[in-house]
Coordinates of C-alpha atoms (C1' of nucleotides) in Angstrom, one line a residue:
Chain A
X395 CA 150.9 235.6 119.7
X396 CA 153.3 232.7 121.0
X397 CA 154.4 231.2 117.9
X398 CA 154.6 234.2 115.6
X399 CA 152.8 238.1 116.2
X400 CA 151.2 240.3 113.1
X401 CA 152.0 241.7 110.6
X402 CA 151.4 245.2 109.5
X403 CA 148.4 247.3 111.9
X404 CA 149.2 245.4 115.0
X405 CA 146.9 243.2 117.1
X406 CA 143.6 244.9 116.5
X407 CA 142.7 243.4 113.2
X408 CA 143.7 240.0 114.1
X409 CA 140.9 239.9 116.9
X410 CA 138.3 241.2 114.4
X411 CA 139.5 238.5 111.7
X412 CA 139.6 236.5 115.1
X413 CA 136.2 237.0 115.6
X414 CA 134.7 236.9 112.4
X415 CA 136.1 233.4 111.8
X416 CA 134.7 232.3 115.2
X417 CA 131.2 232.9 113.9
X418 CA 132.4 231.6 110.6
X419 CA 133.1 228.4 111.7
X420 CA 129.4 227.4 113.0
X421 CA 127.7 229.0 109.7
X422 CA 130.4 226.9 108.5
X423 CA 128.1 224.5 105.6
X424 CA 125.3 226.8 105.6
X425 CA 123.5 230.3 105.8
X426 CA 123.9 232.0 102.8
X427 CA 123.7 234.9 103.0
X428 CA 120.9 235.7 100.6
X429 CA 117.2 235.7 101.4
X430 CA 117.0 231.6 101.1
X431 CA 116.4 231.5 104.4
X432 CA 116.4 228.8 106.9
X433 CA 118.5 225.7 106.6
X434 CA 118.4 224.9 102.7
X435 CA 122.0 225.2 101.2
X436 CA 121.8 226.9 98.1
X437 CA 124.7 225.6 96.4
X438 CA 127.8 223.9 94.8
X439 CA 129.9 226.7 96.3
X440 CA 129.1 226.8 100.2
X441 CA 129.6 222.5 99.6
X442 CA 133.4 223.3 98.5
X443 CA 134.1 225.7 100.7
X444 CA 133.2 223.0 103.5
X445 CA 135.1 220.6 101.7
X446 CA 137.9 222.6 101.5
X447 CA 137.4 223.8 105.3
X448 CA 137.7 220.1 106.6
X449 CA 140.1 219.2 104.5
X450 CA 142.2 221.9 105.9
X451 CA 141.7 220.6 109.0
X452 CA 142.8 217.4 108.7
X453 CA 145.8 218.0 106.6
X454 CA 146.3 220.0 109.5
X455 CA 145.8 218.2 112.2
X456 CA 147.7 214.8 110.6
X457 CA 151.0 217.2 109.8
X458 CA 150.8 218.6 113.1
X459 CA 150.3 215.3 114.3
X460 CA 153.3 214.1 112.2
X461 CA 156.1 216.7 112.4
X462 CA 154.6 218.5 115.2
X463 CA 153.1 222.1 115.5
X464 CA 155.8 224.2 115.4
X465 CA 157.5 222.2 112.6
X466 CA 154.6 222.3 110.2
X467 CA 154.5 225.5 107.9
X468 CA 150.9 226.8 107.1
X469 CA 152.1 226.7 103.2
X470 CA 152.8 222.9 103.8
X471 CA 149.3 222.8 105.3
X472 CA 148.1 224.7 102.2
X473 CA 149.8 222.5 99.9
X474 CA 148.9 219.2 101.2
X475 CA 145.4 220.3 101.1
X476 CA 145.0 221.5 97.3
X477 CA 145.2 224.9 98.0
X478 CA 147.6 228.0 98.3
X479 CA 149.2 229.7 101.3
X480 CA 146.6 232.6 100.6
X481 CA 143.8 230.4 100.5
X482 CA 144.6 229.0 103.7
X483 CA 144.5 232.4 105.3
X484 CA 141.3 233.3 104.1
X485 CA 139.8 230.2 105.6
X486 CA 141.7 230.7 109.1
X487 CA 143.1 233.8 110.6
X488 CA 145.9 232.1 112.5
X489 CA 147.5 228.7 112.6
X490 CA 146.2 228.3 116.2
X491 CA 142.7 228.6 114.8
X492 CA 143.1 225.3 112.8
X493 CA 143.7 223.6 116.3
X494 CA 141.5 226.0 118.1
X495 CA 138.3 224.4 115.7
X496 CA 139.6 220.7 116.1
X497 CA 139.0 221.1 119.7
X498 CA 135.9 223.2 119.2
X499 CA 134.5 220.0 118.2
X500 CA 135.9 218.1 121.2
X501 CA 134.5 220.7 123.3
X502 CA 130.8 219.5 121.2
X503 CA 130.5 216.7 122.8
X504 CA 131.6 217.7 126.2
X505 CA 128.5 220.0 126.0
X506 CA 126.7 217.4 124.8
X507 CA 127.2 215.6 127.8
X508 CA 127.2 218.9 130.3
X509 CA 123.7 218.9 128.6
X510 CA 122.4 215.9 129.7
X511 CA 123.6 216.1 133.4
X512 CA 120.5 215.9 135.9
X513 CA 119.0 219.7 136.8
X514 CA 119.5 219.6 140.6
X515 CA 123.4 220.1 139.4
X516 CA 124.8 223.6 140.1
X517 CA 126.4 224.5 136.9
X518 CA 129.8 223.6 137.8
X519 CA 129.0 220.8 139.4
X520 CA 127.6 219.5 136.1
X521 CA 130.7 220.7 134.4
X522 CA 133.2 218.8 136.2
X523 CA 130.9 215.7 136.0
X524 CA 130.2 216.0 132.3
X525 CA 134.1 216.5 132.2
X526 CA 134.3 212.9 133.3
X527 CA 131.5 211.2 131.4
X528 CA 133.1 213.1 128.2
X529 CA 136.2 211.4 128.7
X530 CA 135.1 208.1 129.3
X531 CA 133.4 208.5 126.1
X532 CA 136.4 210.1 124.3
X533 CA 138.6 206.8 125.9
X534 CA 136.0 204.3 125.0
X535 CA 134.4 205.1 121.4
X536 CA 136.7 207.9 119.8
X537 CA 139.7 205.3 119.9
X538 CA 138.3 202.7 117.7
X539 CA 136.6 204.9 114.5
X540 CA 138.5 207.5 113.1
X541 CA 135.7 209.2 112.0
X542 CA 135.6 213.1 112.8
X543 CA 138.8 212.3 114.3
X544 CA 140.0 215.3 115.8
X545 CA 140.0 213.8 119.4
X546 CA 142.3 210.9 119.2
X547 CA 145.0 213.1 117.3
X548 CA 144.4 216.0 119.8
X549 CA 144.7 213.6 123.1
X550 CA 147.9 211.9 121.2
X551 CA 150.1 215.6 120.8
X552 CA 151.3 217.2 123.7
X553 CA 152.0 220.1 121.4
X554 CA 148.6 220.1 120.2
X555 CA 146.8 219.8 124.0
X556 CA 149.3 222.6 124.6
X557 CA 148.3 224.8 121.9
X558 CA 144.6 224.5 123.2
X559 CA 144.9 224.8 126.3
X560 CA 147.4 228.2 125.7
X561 CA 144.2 229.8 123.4
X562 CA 141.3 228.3 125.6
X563 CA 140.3 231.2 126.6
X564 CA 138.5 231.4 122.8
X565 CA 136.9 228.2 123.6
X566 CA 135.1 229.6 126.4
X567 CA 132.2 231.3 124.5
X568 CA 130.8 228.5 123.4
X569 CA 130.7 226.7 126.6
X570 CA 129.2 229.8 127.9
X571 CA 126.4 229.4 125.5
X572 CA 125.5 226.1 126.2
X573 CA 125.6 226.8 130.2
X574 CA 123.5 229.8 129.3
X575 CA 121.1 227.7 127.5
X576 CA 120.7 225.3 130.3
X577 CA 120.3 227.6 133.1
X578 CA 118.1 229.9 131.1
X579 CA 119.3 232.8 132.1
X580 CA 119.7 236.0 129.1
X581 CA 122.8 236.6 127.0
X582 CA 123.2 239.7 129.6
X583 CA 124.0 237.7 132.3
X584 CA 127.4 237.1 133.1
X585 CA 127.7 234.2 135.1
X586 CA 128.0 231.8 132.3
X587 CA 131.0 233.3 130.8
X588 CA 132.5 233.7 134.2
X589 CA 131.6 229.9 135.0
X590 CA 133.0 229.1 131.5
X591 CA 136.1 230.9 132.1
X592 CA 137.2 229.6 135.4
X593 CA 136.2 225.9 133.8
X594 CA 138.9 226.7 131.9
X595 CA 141.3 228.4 134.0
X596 CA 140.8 225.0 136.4
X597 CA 142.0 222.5 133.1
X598 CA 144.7 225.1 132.2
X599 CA 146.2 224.5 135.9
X600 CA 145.7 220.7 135.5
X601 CA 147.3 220.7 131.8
X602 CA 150.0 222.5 132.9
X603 CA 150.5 220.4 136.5
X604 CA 150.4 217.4 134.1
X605 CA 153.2 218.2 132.1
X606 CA 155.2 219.1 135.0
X607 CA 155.0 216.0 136.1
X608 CA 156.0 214.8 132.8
X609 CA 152.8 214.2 131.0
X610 CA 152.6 210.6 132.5
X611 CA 149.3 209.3 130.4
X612 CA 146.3 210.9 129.5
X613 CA 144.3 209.1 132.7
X614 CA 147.1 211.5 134.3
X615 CA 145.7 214.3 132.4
X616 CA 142.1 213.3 133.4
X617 CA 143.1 213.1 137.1
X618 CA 144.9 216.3 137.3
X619 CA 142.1 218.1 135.6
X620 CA 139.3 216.8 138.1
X621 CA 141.9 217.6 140.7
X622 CA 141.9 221.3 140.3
X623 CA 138.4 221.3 139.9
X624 CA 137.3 219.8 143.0
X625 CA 139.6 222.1 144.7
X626 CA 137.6 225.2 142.5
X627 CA 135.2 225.0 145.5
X628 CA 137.4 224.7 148.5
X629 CA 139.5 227.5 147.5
X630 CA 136.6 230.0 146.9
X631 CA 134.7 228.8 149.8
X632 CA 135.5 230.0 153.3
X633 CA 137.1 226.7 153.9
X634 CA 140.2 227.8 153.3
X635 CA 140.9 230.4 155.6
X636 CA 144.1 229.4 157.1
X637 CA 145.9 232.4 157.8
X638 CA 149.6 231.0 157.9
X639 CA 151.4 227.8 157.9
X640 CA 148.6 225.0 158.4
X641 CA 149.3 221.9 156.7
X642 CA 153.1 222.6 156.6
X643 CA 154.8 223.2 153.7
X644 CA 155.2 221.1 150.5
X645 CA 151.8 219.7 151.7
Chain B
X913 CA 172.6 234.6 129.3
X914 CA 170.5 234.6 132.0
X915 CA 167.9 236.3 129.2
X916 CA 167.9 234.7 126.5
X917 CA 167.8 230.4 125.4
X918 CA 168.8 228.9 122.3
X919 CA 166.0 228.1 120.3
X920 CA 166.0 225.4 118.0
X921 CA 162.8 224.8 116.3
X922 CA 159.6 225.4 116.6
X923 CA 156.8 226.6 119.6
X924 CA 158.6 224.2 121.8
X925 CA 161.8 226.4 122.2
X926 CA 159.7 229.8 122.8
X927 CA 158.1 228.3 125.9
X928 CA 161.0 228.0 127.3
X929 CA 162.4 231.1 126.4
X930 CA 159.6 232.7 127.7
X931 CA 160.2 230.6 131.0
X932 CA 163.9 231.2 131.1
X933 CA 162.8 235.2 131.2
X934 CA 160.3 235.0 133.9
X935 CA 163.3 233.9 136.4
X936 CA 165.6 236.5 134.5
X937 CA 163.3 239.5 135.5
X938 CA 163.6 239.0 139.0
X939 CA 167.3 238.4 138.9
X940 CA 168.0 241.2 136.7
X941 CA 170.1 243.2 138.7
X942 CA 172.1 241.3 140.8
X943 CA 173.7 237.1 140.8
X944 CA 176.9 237.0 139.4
X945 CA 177.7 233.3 138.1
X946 CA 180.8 233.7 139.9
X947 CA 181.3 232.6 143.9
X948 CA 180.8 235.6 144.8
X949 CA 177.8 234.4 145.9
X950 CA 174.6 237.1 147.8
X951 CA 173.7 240.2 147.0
X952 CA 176.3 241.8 146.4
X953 CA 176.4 243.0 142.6
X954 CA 179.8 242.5 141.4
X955 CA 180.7 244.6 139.0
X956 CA 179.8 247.1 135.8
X957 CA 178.3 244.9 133.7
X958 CA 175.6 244.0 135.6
X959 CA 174.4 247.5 136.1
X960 CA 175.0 247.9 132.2
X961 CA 172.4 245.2 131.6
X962 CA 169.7 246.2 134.0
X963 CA 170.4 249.9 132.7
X964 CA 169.6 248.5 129.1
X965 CA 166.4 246.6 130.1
X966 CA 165.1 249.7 132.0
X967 CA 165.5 251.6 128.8
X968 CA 164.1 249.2 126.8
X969 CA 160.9 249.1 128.5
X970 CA 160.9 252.8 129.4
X971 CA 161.0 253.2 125.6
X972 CA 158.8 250.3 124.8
X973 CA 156.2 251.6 126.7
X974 CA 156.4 255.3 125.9
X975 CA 156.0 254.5 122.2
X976 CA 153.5 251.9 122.6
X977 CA 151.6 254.4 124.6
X978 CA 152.5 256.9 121.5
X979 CA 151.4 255.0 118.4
X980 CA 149.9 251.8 120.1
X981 CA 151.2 248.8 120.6
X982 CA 150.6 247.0 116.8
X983 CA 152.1 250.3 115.6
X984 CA 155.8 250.1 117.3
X985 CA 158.3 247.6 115.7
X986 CA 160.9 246.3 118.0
X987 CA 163.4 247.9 115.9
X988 CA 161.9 250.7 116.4
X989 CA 161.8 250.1 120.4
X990 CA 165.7 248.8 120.1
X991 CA 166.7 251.9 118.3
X992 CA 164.9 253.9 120.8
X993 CA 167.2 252.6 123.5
X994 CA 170.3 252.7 121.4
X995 CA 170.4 249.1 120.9
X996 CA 170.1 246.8 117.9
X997 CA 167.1 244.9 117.5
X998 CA 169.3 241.6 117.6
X999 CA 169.6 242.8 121.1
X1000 CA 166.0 243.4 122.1
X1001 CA 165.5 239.6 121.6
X1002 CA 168.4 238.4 124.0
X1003 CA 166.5 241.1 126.8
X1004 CA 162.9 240.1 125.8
X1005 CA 161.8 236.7 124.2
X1006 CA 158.6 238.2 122.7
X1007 CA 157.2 241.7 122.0
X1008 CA 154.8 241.1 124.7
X1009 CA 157.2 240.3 127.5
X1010 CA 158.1 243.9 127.7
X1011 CA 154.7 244.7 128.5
X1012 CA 154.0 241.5 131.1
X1013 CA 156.9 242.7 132.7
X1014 CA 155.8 246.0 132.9
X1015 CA 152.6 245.1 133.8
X1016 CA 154.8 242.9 136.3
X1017 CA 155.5 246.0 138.3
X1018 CA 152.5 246.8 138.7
X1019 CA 151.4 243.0 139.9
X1020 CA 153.4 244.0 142.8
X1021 CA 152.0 246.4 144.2
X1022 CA 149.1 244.4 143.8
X1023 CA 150.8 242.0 146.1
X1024 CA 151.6 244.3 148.8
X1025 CA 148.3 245.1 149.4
X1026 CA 147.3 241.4 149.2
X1027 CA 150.1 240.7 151.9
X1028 CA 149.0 243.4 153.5
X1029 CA 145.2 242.5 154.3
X1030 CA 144.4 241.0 157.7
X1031 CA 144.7 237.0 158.1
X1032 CA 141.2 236.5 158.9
X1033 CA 140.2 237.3 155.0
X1034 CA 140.2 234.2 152.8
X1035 CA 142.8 234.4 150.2
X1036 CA 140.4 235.0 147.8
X1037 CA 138.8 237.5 149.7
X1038 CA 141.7 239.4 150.5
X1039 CA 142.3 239.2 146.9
X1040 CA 139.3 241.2 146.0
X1041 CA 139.7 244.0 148.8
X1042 CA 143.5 244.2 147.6
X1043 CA 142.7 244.7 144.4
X1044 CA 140.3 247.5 145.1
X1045 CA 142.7 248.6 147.5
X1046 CA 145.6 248.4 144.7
X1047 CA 143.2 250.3 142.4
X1048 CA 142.8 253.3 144.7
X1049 CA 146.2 254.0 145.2
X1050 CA 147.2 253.4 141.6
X1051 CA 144.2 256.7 141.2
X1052 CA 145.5 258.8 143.6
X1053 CA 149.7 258.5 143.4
X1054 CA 150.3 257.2 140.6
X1055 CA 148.8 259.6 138.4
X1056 CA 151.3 262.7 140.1
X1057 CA 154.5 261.4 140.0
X1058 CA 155.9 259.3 137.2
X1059 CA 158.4 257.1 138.6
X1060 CA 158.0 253.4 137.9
X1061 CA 155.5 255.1 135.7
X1062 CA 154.5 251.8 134.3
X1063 CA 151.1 251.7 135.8
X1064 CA 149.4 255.4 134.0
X1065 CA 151.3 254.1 130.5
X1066 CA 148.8 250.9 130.8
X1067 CA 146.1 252.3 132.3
X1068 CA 145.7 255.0 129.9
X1069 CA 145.8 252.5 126.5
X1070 CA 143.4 250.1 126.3
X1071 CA 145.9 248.0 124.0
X1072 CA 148.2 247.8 126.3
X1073 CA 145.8 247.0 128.9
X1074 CA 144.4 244.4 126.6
X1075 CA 147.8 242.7 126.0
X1076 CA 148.6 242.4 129.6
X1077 CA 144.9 240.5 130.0
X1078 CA 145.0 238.2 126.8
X1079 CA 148.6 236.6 128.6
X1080 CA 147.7 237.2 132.0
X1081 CA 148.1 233.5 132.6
X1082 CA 151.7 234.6 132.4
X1083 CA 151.4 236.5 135.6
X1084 CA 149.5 233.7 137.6
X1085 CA 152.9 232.4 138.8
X1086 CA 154.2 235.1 140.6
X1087 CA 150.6 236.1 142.4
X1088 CA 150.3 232.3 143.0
X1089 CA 154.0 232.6 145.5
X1090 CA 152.7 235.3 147.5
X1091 CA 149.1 233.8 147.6
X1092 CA 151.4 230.7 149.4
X1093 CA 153.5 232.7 151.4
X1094 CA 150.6 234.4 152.8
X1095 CA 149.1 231.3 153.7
X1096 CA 152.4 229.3 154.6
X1097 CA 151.7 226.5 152.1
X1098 CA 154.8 224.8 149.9
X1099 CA 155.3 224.9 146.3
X1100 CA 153.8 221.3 145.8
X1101 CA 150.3 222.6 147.0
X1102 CA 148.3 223.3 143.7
X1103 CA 145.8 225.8 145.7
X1104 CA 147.5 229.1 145.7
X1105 CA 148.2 228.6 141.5
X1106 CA 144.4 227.6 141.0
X1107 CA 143.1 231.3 143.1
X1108 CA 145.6 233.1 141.2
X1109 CA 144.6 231.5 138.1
X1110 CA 141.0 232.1 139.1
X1111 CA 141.4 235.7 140.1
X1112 CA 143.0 236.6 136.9
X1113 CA 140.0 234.4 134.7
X1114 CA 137.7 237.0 136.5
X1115 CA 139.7 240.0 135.7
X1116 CA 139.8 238.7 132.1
X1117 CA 136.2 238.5 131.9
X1118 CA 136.0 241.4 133.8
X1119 CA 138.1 243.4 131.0
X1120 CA 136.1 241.7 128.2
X1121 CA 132.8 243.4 129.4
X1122 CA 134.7 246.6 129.8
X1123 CA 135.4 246.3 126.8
X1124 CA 132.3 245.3 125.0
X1125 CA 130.8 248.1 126.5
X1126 CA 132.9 250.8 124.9
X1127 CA 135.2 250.9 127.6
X1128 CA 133.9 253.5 130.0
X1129 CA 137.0 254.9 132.0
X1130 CA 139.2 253.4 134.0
X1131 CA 136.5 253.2 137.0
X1132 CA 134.3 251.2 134.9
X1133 CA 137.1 249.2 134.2
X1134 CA 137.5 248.9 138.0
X1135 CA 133.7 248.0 138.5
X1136 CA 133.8 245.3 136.1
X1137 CA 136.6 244.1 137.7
X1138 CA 135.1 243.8 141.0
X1139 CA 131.6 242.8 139.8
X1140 CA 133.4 239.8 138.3
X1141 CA 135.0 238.9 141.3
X1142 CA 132.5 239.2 143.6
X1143 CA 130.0 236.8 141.4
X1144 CA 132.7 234.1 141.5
X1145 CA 131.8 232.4 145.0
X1146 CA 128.3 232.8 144.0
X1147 CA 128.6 230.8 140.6
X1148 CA 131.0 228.6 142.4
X1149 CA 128.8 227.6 145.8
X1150 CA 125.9 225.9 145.7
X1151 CA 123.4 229.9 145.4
X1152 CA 123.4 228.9 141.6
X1153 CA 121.5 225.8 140.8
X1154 CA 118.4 227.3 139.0
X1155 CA 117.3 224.0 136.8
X1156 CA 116.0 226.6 134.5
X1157 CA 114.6 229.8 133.8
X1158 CA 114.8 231.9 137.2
X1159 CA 115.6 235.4 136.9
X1160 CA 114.3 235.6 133.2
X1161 CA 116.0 235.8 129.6
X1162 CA 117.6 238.2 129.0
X1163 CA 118.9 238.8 132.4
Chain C
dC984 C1' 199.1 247.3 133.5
dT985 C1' 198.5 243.8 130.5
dG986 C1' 196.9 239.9 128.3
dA987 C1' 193.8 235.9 128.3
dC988 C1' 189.1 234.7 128.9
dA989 C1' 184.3 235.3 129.1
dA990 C1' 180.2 237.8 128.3
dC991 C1' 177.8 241.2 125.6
dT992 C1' 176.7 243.2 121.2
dG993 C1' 175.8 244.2 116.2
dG994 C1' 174.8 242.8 111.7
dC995 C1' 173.4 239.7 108.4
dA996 C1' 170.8 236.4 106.3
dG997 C1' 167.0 233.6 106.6
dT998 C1' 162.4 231.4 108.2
dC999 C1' 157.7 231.8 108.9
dG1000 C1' 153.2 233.9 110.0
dC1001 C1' 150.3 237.0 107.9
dT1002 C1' 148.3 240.9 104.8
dG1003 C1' 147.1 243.9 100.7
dC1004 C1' 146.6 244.0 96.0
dC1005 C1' 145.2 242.5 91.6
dA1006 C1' 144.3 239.4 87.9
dT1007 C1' 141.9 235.1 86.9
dA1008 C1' 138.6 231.6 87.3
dA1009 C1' 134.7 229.6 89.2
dT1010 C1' 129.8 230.0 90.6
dC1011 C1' 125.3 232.3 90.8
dT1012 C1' 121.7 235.2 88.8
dT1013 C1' 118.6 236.7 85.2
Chain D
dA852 C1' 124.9 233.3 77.5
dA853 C1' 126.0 237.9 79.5
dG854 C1' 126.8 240.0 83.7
dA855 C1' 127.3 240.3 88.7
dT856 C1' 129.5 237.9 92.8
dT857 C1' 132.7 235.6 95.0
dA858 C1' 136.5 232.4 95.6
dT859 C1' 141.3 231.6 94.4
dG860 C1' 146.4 232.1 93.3
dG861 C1' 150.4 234.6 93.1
dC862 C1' 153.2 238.2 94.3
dA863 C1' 155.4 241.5 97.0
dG864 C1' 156.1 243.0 101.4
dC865 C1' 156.0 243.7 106.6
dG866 C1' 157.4 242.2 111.0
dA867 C1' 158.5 238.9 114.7
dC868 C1' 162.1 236.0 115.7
dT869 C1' 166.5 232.9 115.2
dG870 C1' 171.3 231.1 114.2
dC871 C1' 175.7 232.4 113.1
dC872 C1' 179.9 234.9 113.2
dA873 C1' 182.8 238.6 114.0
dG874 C1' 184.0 242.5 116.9
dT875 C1' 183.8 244.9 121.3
dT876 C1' 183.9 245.4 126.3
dG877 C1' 184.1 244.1 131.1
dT878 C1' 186.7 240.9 134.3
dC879 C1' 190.2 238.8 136.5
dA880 C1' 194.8 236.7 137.2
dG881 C1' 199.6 237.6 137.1

DNA sequence: CTGACAACTGGCAGTCGCTGCCATAATCTT
DNA sequence: AAGATTATGGCAGCGACTGCCAGTTGTCAG
């Protein structure tokens, strides 16, 4: 993978662990996994291992924060959080993950508000609005408490953006999911993913056009992300046709 | 050291490894740093290097293909082509660049037939028909002769196939210049990156389903591909704005 | 041809991500 | 409280990757 690569049997078991911790994290204070059904959490245990979840996450998040991603060791992650190296492996299968779940719950709120966007929206349409009302929330409210947190430190690393925006293709599940849910359309159709994944593909080109330009600002950031979206249509439309040289080069 | 950069610390320095590489493949037989300026290759130890990267992707590939890409060390590939391993990391920044460059190859040809479809088509369109175009001479040549070879070594392992797909963002770039020389646009307009970007998020979701259905053959492979491209304007245009609940659950 | 200079290479030691294994301790069950 | 589960820590080890230094090889002037 782009900091580091497997160890022993090669790639395949990191996507299963990969996997497994993805549906991990949502059953993440809940669900045992005997016959108490339903919502009731059965114990002291599944309460540590949240505890110790989240506080791995935030010890992660502030280090990362501090001395950057690359410069943070997962045993100084471990450590900081009361735990061993080991333990922090059996909680995360990669050090991306740890970022990879901050942002899931970034991404929470954006489907909150993808949600709550009027129904005569197409899909994407609602996307690249709810895009924007997310991060006027994110500038607005996020800034002052410090409560689940994750957003602030995200929006404040370039390293950190860089490391979810380099993975987001695991993010886009989840956001499939919710655009699923609102359409009402089955988990065989494949629209949402493929909605989901060029969502994605759109910020990726706006995060990386950003820090060409030298990462000026995170407004910067907003406005090269809507950028590439509104284009999303143009380009896949029969609008842009233009066989050869139209609007001169470097236009 | 046109292949290799001196890392310091950290994630920061492999991305621009990485990035220092992706000019170095294209250069890699020819530009002295000399005056002796053009194409003409200047001496021995150019063809020395090329003749060592050759090998170390032949090999890389032949014994990924053999025991699987999580399987092969890169000592393993480096003694393979008579090299030390210390070696295979001034060539090759990551393991996985030896197969994106590989795969890189085969991008080309890709691009020929893009280039190669009439001006009328759309970019994206032309996309599309080159890929099926691409795909059809890839199953009839390719498999006879072994030249290049590069293109039966990934089409036949599904873990190579899947590497080249979970980094194909690392091959948007070079799609993305032919996508504006066809169209006669300069580097500063964001549109050819965000198709290329788009038509790769396709082929990844494309290659997802493939694979969720117990990858069947290389002409499913091919069918998801194109079923995944072809639903793009759809999802994308303004066909797709069921509030809710139009073609049933379940799809 | 030769000697200075630059580029290429190998080897070594070391860091870090990540894993299997096993003994121990904590929690849950009855 | 005994026994069955499950979480944890520590250790040893693999493998990707890097910096450093010394030795080799191609290059080019004289």
């Amino acid at each position: 993978m782009s900091t580091t690569s497997p160890g022993t049997v090669g790639a395949a078991s990191r996507e299963a662990a990969r996997e497994a911790s993805g549906e991990a994290a949502r059953e993440a204070a809940g669900e045992a996994s005997r016959e108490t059904a339903g919502d009731c959490r059965p114990g002291l245990r599944e309460a540590k291992k949240a505890r110790t979840r989240r506080a791995l996450i935030e010890t992660g998040l502030r280090l990362f924060h501090e001395r950057g991603y690359g410069n943070t060791t997962t045993e100084e992650i471990a450590a900081s959080a009361g735990v061993s190296q080991r333990t922090f492996f059996r909680y995360f299968p990669t050090k991306e993950d740890v970022v990879l779940e901050a942002m899931g719950s970034v991404d929470e709120v954006l489907i909150e508000h993808f949600l709550a966007r009027p129904a005569d929206e197409t899909p994407f349409e609602a996307l690249c609005n709810a895009m924007r009302d997310h991060w006027e929330t994110l500038g607005r409210t996020a800034m002052h408490h410090f409560k689940g947190g994750a957003a602030e430190i995200i929006a404040e690393s370039p390293e950190l953006m860089r490391t979810g925006m380099t993975y987001c293709r695991r993010r886009q599940t989840r956001l499939a999911e919710a655009i699923a849910l609102r359409t009402g359309t089955g988990p065989a159709d494949p629209r949402p993913e493929l909605v989901s994944a060029i969502f994605f593909a759109a910020l990726a080109n706006g995060h990386q056009e950003w820090e060409q330009a030298g990462a000026p600002g995170l407004d910067g950031l907003l406005r090269s992300f809507m950028r590439q979206l509104e284009l999303v249509p143009e380009v896949i439309g029969s609008d842009w046709n233009t066989p050869a040289a139209d609007r001169g080069a470097a236009g």
